[in-house]
Amino acid sequence: MPTPIHERRLANAIRTLAYEAVQKANSGHPGAPMGMADIAEVLWRKFLQHNPTNPKWLNRDRFVLSNGHGSMLQYALLHLTGYDVSIEDIKNFRQLHSKTPGHPEYGYTAGVETTTGPLGQGIANAVGFAIAEKTLAAQFNRDGHTVIDHKTYCFLGDGCLMEGISHEVCSLAGTLQLGKLIVFYDDNGISIDGEVEGWFSDDTQKRFEAYGWQVQRVDGHDTAAITTATEAAIAETQKPSLIICKTIIGAGSPNKQGKESSHGAPLGADEILLTRKTLLWEHEPFELPEDIYREWDAKARGQALEQTWQAQFDAYQSAYPELAAELLRRVNGDLPLDFAQIAHDYIQSCQDNPENIATRKASQNTINALQPHLPELLGGSADLAGSNLTLFKDAKVLEHDAAGNYIHYGVREFGMTAIANGIALYGGFIPYVATFLMFMEYARNAVRMSALMKQRVINVYTHDSIGLGEDGPTHQPIEQLASLRATPNLNTWRPCDTVETAVAWVEALKARHTPSALIFSRQNLPHQARDLAQVADIAKGGYVLAKEQHTLQAIIIATGSEIELAMQAHAQLSQSGVGVRVVSMPCAEVFMQQEVNYRDSVLPPMVRARVAVEASHVDYWYKFVGLDGKVVGMTTFGESAPAKDLFAHFNITTDAVVQAVQAVL
């Protein structure tokens, strides 16, 4: 049935803001906002529970624009409903330091829940939101007191569904029965290169039905049909829902609608004049009549929704004061008050009780020690729990227990990491995920996104070098550490023993606005002797592990398993009268954040004779040793053989370190 003129006019307010902003910026994507305007009008005016005056209201519905290139759709909605997005902000679309960047960015714009743009990751974040909502509700709701109860809505397009990550996360969403996840698919058949039927002919309905989703098809410009489908999706509490909305990209543009020309470029001044006539829009650019604003304004309704919920929470707080306090602590992202002392005591116990074990096992021991004090930890692994050693003593798997604390992600490294980003963004949890370091490559862009969004996601990567042995070069990471270390706002820790492993975990947990990569060995590593000051200095990212026994002449910098080689070289060189110190550098990023006086005390600038040793690509370490220094490491891919044979074959040995020091002196 045709959409009522009144509703069409409200949707046209979105369309005009979108094409005018893109035209003014001379950059952007008007097609998706114009095509999805009717869907957005239905969802945001009839169903979405949110409060523009408090965008962080705990029990709000979450909205994700996975097809983030259509960002003007979201900005228009935020502006119209009353968020802190002014018409001047709309006019500054895609300009430096504006609230309306080219793609929605978390932290820039009130009401934007996650940064989207890399296609497919928005729907992955939405799955993370839905997991977090379901789990937090199961952990905190009580009979008669439902304080966590809301939906996660997501818009996506053809590009999101073509990206492989959408398969990973939507498959898992069906398995986990995320019934409060509702997705609207903008089925317009157009991408940048033209009509997608030449390269995307999937039967999307059957695909999602096979995942275990509820699937409906509607005319994406029929508001009555969209309303009915949304009501049916809300009524389905077990299965996630996909509403396939057949739309016309650039709807309203007489010459460009339905064509790729409306996808990623301004309509043009002449076409905008024609579009205004087609839409019967008689107002000047960026001018909206007051009755449009009145109809869209969601502030009063949002405040009423939050007030009703606040009364429910107050009753909950009276009935369960400790539980309410714990919920607030967790959603605020605060660690328990006694965590610092617990962490300190555990780190010291590792130093006092030496163990020669693999750092992946030391990591598991640390999780077991800290998790009972951190109920917000939500762990998981990409089908490698027995190798990553990420399962802990009291782990409860989400698939079997909605109030659980561990997710078997299956072989879904990319999806896993992007889901974890959504969980972190939602709040109330500190997610950690795990795979082999080599397979970080599958997750690389999601790791980057957590760093960009400043989210506390902990990435556990084991089997960290040629030391993993016989699995060979396909599984032996070479360039991955350099890639991680090159990522802004990411702390990469590669500890050498149980003590450094414990510190790495503690510092990752404390880093509220920085994700971490924890890099652990497959093979056993020896415990290193330290005094109390050295233990404290580990948290600074780099410290003097072995002091020089003669006048300082040279410095050896090492990480992880190669600390053992550095220490053996130190002993040999010291015995021959060379003044050499060993610097352990478990996290170069944190070390570089220290005051210059501390850094110079560890790496005195006048001591230019420096050698770095790490069973990884050599290039990274020249920033510390200089072009005149030496790096003992890898410049090729590995081989399949036992670890001890590989270290000898690639000349990553104690003798090689000694010879390198002698060469730079």
XYZ file of C-alpha atoms in Angstrom, residues 44 48-64 74 77-79 81-85 99 105-114 129 150-151 298-299 301-303 305-306 309 331 425-427:
53
model
C 13.187 5.855 14.651
C 13.479 2.925 18.659
C 13.667 3.485 22.434
C 16.259 6.168 23.032
C 16.703 9.506 24.759
C 18.393 12.275 22.742
C 18.986 14.257 25.948
C 20.947 11.334 27.419
C 22.601 9.363 24.598
C 24.258 7.039 27.172
C 21.047 5.931 28.901
C 21.848 2.371 29.929
C 18.704 0.648 28.675
C 18.468 2.418 25.310
C 18.071 0.443 22.117
C 21.316 0.281 20.183
C 21.348 1.403 16.550
C 24.178 0.540 14.161
C 22.360 8.735 10.718
C 18.192 11.191 12.174
C 20.230 12.470 15.099
C 19.611 16.075 14.110
C 15.222 13.677 16.774
C 17.032 16.165 19.000
C 20.585 14.999 19.604
C 23.458 17.447 19.872
C 23.840 17.622 16.097
C 30.732 16.260 14.459
C 32.826 7.696 14.341
C 32.400 6.695 17.956
C 33.276 9.576 20.256
C 32.738 12.302 17.648
C 28.960 12.406 17.480
C 26.380 11.994 20.235
C 24.225 8.967 19.443
C 26.777 7.144 17.298
C 27.357 3.799 19.025
C 30.287 2.554 16.944
C 25.891 -5.540 21.398
C 16.307 -3.626 24.941
C 16.838 -4.302 21.246
C 12.054 12.477 20.358
C 13.301 14.304 23.458
C 9.305 10.651 24.649
C 12.901 9.651 25.378
C 12.919 11.395 28.743
C 11.084 6.280 28.690
C 14.186 6.853 30.781
C 13.139 2.854 33.542
C 29.044 -0.292 33.043
C 31.506 -0.608 23.264
C 28.357 -1.857 24.967
C 30.008 -1.739 28.381
